[in-house]
Short mmCIF file of C-alpha atoms in Angstrom, two decimals:
data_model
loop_
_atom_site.label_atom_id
_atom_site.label_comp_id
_atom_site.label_asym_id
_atom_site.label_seq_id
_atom_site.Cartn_x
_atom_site.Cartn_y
_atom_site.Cartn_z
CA UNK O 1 21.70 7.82 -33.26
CA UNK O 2 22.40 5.61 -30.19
CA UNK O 3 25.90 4.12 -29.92
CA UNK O 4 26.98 1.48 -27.46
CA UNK O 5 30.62 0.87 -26.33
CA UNK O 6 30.29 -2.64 -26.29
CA UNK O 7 29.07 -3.47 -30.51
CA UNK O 8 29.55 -2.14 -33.56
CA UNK O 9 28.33 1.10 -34.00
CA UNK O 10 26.23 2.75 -37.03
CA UNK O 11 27.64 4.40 -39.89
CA UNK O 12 25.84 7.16 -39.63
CA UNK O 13 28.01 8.40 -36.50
CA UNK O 14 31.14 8.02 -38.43
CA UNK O 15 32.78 5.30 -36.17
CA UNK O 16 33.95 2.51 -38.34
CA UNK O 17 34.07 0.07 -40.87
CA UNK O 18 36.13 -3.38 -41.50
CA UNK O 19 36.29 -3.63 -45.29
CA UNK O 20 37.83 -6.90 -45.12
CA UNK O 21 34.25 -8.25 -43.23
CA UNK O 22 32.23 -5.93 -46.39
CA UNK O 23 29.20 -5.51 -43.77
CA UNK O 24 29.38 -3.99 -39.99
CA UNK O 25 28.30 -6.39 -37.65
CA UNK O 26 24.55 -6.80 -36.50
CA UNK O 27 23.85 -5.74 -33.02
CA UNK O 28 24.37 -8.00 -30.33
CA UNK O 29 26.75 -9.63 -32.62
CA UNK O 30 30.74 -9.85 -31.51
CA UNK O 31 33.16 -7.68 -32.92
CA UNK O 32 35.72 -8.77 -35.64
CA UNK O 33 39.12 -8.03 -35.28
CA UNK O 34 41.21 -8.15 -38.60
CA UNK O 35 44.51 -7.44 -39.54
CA UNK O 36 46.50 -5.22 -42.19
CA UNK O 37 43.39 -2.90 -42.59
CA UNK O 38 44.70 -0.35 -44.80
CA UNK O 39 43.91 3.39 -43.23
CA UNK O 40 42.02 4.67 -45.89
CA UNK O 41 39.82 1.49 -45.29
CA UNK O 42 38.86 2.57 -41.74
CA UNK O 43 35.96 5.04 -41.34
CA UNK O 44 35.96 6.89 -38.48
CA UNK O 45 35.56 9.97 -36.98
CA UNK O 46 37.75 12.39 -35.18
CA UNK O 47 40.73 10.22 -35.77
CA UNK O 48 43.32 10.57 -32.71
CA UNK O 49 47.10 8.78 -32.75
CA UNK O 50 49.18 8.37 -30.35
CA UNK O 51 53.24 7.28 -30.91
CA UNK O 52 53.42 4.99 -27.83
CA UNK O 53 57.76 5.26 -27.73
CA UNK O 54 57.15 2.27 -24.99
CA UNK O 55 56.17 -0.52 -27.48
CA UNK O 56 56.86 1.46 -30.85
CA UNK O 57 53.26 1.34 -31.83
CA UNK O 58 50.81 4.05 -32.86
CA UNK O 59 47.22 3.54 -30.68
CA UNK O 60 44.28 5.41 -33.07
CA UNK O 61 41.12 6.22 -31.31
CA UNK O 62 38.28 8.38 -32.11
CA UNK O 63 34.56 8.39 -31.75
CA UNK O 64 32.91 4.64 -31.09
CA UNK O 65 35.03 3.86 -28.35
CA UNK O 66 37.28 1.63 -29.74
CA UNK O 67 41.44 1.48 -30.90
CA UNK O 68 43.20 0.29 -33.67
CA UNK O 69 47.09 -0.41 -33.43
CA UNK O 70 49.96 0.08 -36.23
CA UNK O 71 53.44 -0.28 -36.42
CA UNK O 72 53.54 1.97 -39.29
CA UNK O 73 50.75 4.39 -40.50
CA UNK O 74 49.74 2.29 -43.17
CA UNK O 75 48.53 -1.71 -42.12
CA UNK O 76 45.94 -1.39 -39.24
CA UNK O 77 44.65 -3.61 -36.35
CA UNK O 78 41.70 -3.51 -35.14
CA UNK O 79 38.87 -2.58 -34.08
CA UNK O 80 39.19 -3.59 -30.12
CA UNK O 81 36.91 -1.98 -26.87
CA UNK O 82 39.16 -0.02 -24.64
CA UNK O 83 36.68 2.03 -23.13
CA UNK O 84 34.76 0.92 -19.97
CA UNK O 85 32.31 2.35 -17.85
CA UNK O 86 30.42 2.83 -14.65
CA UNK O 87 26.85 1.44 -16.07
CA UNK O 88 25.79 3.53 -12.42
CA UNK O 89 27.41 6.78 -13.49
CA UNK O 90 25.63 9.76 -14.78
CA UNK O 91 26.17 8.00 -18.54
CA UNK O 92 24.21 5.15 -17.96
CA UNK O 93 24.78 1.65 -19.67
CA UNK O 94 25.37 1.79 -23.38
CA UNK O 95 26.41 6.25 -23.52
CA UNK O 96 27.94 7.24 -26.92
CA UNK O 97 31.24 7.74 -27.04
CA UNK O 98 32.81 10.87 -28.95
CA UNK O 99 36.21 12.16 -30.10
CA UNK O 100 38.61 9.75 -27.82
CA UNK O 101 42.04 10.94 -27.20
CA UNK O 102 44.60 9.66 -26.29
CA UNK O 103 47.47 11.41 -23.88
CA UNK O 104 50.45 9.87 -22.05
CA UNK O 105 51.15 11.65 -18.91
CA UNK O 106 53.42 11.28 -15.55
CA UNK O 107 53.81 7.82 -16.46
CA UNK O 108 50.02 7.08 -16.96
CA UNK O 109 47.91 6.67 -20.14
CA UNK O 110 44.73 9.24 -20.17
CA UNK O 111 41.67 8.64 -22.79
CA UNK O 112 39.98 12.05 -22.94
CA UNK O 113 36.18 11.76 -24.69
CA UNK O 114 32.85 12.69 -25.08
CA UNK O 115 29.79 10.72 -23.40
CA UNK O 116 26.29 10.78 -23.54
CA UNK O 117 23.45 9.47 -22.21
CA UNK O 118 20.22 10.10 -24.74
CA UNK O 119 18.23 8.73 -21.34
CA UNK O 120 18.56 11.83 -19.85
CA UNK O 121 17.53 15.35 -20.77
CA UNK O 122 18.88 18.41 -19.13
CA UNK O 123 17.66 21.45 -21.87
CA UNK O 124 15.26 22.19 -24.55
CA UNK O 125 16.04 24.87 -26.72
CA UNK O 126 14.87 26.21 -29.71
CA UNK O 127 13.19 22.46 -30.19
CA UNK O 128 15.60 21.17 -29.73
CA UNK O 129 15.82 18.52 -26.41
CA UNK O 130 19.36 18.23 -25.30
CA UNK O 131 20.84 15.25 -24.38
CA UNK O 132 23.01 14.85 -21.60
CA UNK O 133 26.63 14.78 -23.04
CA UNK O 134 30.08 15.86 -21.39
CA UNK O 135 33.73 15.11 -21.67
CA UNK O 136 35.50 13.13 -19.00
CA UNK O 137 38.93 11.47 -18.16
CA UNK O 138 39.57 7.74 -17.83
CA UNK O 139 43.05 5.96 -17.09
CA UNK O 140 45.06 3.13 -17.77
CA UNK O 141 48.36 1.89 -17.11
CA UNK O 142 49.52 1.03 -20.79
CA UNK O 143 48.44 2.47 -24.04
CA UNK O 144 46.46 -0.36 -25.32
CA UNK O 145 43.79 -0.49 -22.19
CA UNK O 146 41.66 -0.66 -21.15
CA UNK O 147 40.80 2.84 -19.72
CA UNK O 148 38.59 2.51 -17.27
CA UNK O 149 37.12 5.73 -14.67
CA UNK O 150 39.15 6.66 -11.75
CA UNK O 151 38.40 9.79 -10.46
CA UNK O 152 35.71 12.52 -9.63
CA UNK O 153 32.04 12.01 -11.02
CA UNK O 154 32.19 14.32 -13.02
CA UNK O 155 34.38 16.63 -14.49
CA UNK O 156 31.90 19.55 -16.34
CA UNK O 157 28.88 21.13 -14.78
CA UNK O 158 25.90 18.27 -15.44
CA UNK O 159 23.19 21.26 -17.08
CA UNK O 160 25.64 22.15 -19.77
CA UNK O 161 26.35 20.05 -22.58
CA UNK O 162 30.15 19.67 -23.77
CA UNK O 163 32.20 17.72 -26.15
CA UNK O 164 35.57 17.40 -27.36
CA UNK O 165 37.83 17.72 -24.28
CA UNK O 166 41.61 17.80 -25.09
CA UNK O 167 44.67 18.21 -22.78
CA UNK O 168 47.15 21.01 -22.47
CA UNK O 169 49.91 22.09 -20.10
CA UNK O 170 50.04 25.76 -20.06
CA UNK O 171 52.75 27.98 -19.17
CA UNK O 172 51.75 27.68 -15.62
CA UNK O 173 53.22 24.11 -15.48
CA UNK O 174 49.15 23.18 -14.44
CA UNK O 175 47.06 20.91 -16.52
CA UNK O 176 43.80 22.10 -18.47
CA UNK O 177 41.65 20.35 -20.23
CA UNK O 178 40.58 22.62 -23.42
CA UNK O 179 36.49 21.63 -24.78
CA UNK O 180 33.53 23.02 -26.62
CA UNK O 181 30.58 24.50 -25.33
CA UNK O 182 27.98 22.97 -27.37
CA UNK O 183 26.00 25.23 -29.57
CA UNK O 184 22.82 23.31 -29.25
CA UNK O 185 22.14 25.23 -26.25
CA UNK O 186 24.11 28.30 -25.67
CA UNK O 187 23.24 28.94 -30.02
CA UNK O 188 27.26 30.56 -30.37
CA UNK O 189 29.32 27.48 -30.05
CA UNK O 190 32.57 28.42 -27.27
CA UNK O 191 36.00 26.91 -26.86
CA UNK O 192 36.47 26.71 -22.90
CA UNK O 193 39.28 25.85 -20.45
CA UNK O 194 38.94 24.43 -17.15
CA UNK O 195 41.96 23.38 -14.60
CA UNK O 196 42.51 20.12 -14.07
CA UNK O 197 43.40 18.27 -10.61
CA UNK O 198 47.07 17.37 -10.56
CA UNK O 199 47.18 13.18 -11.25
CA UNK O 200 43.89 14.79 -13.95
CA UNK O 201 41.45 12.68 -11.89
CA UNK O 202 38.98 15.55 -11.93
CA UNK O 203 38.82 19.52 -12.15
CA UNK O 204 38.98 22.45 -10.13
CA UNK O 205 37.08 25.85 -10.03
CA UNK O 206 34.64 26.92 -13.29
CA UNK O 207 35.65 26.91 -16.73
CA UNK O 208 36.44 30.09 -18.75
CA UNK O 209 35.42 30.93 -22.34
CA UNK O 210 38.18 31.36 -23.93
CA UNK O 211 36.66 32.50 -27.70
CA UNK O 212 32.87 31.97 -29.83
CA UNK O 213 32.16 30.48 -32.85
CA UNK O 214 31.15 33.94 -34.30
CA UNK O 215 34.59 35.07 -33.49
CA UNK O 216 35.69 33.16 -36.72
CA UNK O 217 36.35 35.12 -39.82
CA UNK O 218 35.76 32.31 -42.52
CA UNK O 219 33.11 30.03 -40.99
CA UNK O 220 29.82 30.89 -42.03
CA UNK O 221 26.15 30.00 -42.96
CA UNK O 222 22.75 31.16 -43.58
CA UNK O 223 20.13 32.20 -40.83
CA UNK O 224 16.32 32.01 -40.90
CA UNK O 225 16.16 35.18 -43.10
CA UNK O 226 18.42 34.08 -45.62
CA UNK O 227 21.41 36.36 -44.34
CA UNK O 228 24.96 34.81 -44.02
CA UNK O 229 26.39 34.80 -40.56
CA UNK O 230 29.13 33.10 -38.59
CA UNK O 231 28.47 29.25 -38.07
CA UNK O 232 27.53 28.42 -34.40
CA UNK O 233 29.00 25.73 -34.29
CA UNK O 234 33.10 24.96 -32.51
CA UNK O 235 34.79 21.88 -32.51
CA UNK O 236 37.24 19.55 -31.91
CA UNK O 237 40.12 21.96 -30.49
CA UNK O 238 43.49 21.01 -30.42
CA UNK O 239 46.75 22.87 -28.55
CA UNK O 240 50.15 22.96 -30.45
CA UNK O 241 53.43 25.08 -30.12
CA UNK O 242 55.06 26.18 -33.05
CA UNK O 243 59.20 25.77 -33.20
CA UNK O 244 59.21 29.51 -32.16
CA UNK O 245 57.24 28.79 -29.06
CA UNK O 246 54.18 30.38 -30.45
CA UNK O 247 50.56 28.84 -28.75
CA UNK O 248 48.38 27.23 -31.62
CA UNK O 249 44.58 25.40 -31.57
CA UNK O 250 43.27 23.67 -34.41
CA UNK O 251 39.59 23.90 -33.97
CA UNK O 252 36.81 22.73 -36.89
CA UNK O 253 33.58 24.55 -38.02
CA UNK O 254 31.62 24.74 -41.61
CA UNK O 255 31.55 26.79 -44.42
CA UNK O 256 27.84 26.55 -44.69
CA UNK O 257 27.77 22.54 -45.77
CA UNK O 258 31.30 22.04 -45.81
CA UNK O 259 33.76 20.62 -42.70
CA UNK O 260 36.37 23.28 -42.56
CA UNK O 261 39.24 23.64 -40.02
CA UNK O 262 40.75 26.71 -38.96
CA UNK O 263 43.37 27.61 -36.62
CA UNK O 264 44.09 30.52 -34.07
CA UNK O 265 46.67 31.88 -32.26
CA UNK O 266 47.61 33.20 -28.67
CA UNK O 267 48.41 36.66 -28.40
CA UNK O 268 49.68 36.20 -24.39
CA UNK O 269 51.17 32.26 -25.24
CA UNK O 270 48.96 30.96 -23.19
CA UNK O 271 45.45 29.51 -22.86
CA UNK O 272 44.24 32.94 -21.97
CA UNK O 273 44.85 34.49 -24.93
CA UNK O 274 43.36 36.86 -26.81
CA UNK O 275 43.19 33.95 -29.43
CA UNK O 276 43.49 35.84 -33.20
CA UNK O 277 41.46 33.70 -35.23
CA UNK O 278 43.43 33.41 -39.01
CA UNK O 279 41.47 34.71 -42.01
CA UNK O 280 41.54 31.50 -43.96
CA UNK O 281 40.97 27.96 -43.47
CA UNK O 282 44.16 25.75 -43.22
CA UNK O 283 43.45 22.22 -44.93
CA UNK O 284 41.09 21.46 -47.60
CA UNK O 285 37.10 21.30 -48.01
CA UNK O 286 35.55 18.66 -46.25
CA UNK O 287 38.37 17.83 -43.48
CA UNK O 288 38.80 18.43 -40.29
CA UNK O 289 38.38 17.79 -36.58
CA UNK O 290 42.51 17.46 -36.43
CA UNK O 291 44.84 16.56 -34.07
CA UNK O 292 49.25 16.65 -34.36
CA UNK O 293 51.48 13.93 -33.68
CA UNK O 294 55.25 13.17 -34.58
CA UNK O 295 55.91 9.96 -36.15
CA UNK O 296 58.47 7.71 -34.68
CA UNK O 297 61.10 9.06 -37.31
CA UNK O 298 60.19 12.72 -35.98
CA UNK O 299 58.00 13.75 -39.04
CA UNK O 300 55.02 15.99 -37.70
CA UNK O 301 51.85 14.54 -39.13
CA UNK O 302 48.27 16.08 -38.65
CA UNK O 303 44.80 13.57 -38.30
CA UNK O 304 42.05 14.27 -39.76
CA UNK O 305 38.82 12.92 -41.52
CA UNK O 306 37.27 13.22 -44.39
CA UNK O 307 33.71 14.28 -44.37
CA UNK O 308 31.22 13.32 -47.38
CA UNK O 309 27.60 12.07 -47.38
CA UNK O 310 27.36 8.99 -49.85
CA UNK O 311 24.52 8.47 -52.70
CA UNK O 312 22.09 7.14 -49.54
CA UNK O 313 22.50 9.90 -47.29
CA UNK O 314 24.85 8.63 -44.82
CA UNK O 315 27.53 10.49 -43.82
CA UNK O 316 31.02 8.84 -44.43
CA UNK O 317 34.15 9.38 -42.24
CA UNK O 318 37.65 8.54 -43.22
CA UNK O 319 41.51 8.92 -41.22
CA UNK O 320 43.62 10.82 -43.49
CA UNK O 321 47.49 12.33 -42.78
CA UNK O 322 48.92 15.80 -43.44
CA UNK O 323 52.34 16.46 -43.07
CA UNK O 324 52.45 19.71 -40.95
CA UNK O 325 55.62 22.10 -40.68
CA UNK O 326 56.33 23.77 -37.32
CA UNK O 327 59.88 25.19 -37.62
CA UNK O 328 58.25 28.58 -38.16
CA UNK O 329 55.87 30.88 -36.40
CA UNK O 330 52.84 29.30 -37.83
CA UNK O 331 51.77 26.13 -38.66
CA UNK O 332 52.06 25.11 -42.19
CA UNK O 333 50.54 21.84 -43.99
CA UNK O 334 52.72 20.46 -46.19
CA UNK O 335 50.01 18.25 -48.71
CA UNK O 336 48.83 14.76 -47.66
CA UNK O 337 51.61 11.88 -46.39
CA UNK O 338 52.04 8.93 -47.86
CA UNK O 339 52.73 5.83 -46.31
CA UNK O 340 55.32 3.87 -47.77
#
């Protein structure tokens, strides 16, 4: 489904939904910004917060293109257009807009997402005609936007489609940004790294797999012939050090219908790996696509959403919070938090 940065966008692409208006808006129509929008109210997908110390708000973006703002996890504002684009760029006028993060960095605010431009076609495999979709960096000065492009082009090599780009410092001191080979094309989803440029306004040299989706132990899924394999497909990665310094990535798949998140582990502590993949899933059916973030009272706190399709088909996205552990050498969720 086609999504446009500028109007509400369709349920069906888990972006959003104002309960307080009951109905999204109609195309073409303006948004509605409301207030005290309760989080469990929001639907959305790939739910991303950042703890902005500077104004002692938390910024949540996520796929649409959009933010919402809260002082404290529970009362929400929202949703407003931060994103803007080059309508002459390879993503045309109205590209969808995937999986926004958001990263503060060398006094600079980075939005790290997902594009793509369903005017242009740059594969057909297996049937299927691939779309031309990649993950890019735009910048602002302040966390509420807008983030507008600043740098090179592009960042990812235009015949290979790829989503879900997040940001890491390695060991090396030099930034990466961490993404998914899509499995549309290549049929064995990958998690890749690629080096970024120092001020991250574009990347340098060629990006290196860095594990497959059929190096997971617990994702899995039937094939043509009925036999159960690993699932192709990887997703939303995200880099996290445990207390003990140990190197962590969060990183969704299914368990044939189900959205399941795993996690793995660097051998080496750093983006290099060998990355063991754990034997078992580390939240509950039906969640995933998680990021990690410390409140502003130091509690660590995973994002997530919820993934169900309703009684009409559609597939329905909602922000939840686990509280995470990371004194140890592994991550450990801790049940569901609770705003007060």
């Amino acid at each position: 489904m086609k999504q446009s940065i500028v109007l509400t966008l369709g349920l069906a692409c888990g972006t959003f939904l104002n309960v307080n208006a009951h109905v999204p808006a109609e195309k073409g129509a303006a948004l509605s910004v409301s207030q005290q929008i309760p989080l469990d109210s929001i639907q959305l997908s790939d739910p991303c917060i950042l703890a902005d110390k500077a104004t002692h708000t938390y910024y949540m973006t996520g796929t649409g293109g959009m933010m919402w703002t809260s002082k404290d996890l529970k009362y929400w504002e929202g949703p407003k257009k931060v994103a803007e684009i080059d309508p002459q760029s390879w993503m045309g006028s109205k590209p969808a807009i995937w999986a926004a993060e958001l990263h503060q960095y060398q006094g600079k605010y980075y939005y790290f997402a997902t594009f793509t431009n369903p005017a242009v076609i740059i594969d057909e495999v297996k049937g299927n005609k691939i779309e031309r979709r990649a993950c890019q960096v735009l910048v602002s000065d302040q966390a509420a936007g807008p983030y507008r492009p600043f740098g090179d082009a592009t960042y990812l090599p235009a015949n290979q489609p790829t989503l879900d780009g997040t940001f890491w410092i390695d060991k090396d001191g030099k930034p990466y940004m961490v993404y998914c080979g899509e499995w549309l094309q290549n049929w064995n989803g990958t998690i890749e790294k690629i080096r970024l440029k120092s001020d991250l306004s574009g990347t340098i040299g060629k990006g290196k797999i860095l594990f497959r989706a059929s190096d997971s132990p617990w994702s899995k899924e039937k094939n043509e012939k009925g036999e159960i394999v690993p699932n192709k497909v990887t997703d939303g990665p995200w880099l996290f050090r445990t207390k003990t310094g140990k190197l962590g990535m969060l990183w969704t798949s299914w368990v044939y219908n189900v959205y399941t998140q795993g996690v793995a582990y660097s051998k080496s502590g750093t983006l290099d790996g060998p990355w063991i993949q754990e034997k078992e899933p580390i939240t509950p059916p039906n969640f995933g696509h998680s990021m990690l973030f410390q409140t502003f009272e130091g509690q660590w706190l995973m994002s997530v959403h919820s993934h169900y399709v309703d009684s009409q088909g559609r597939y329905i996205r909602v922000p939840h919070l686990f509280k995470v552990n990371l004194d140890g050498d592994k991550l450990k969720v801790e049940g569901e938090y609770k705003t007060k």
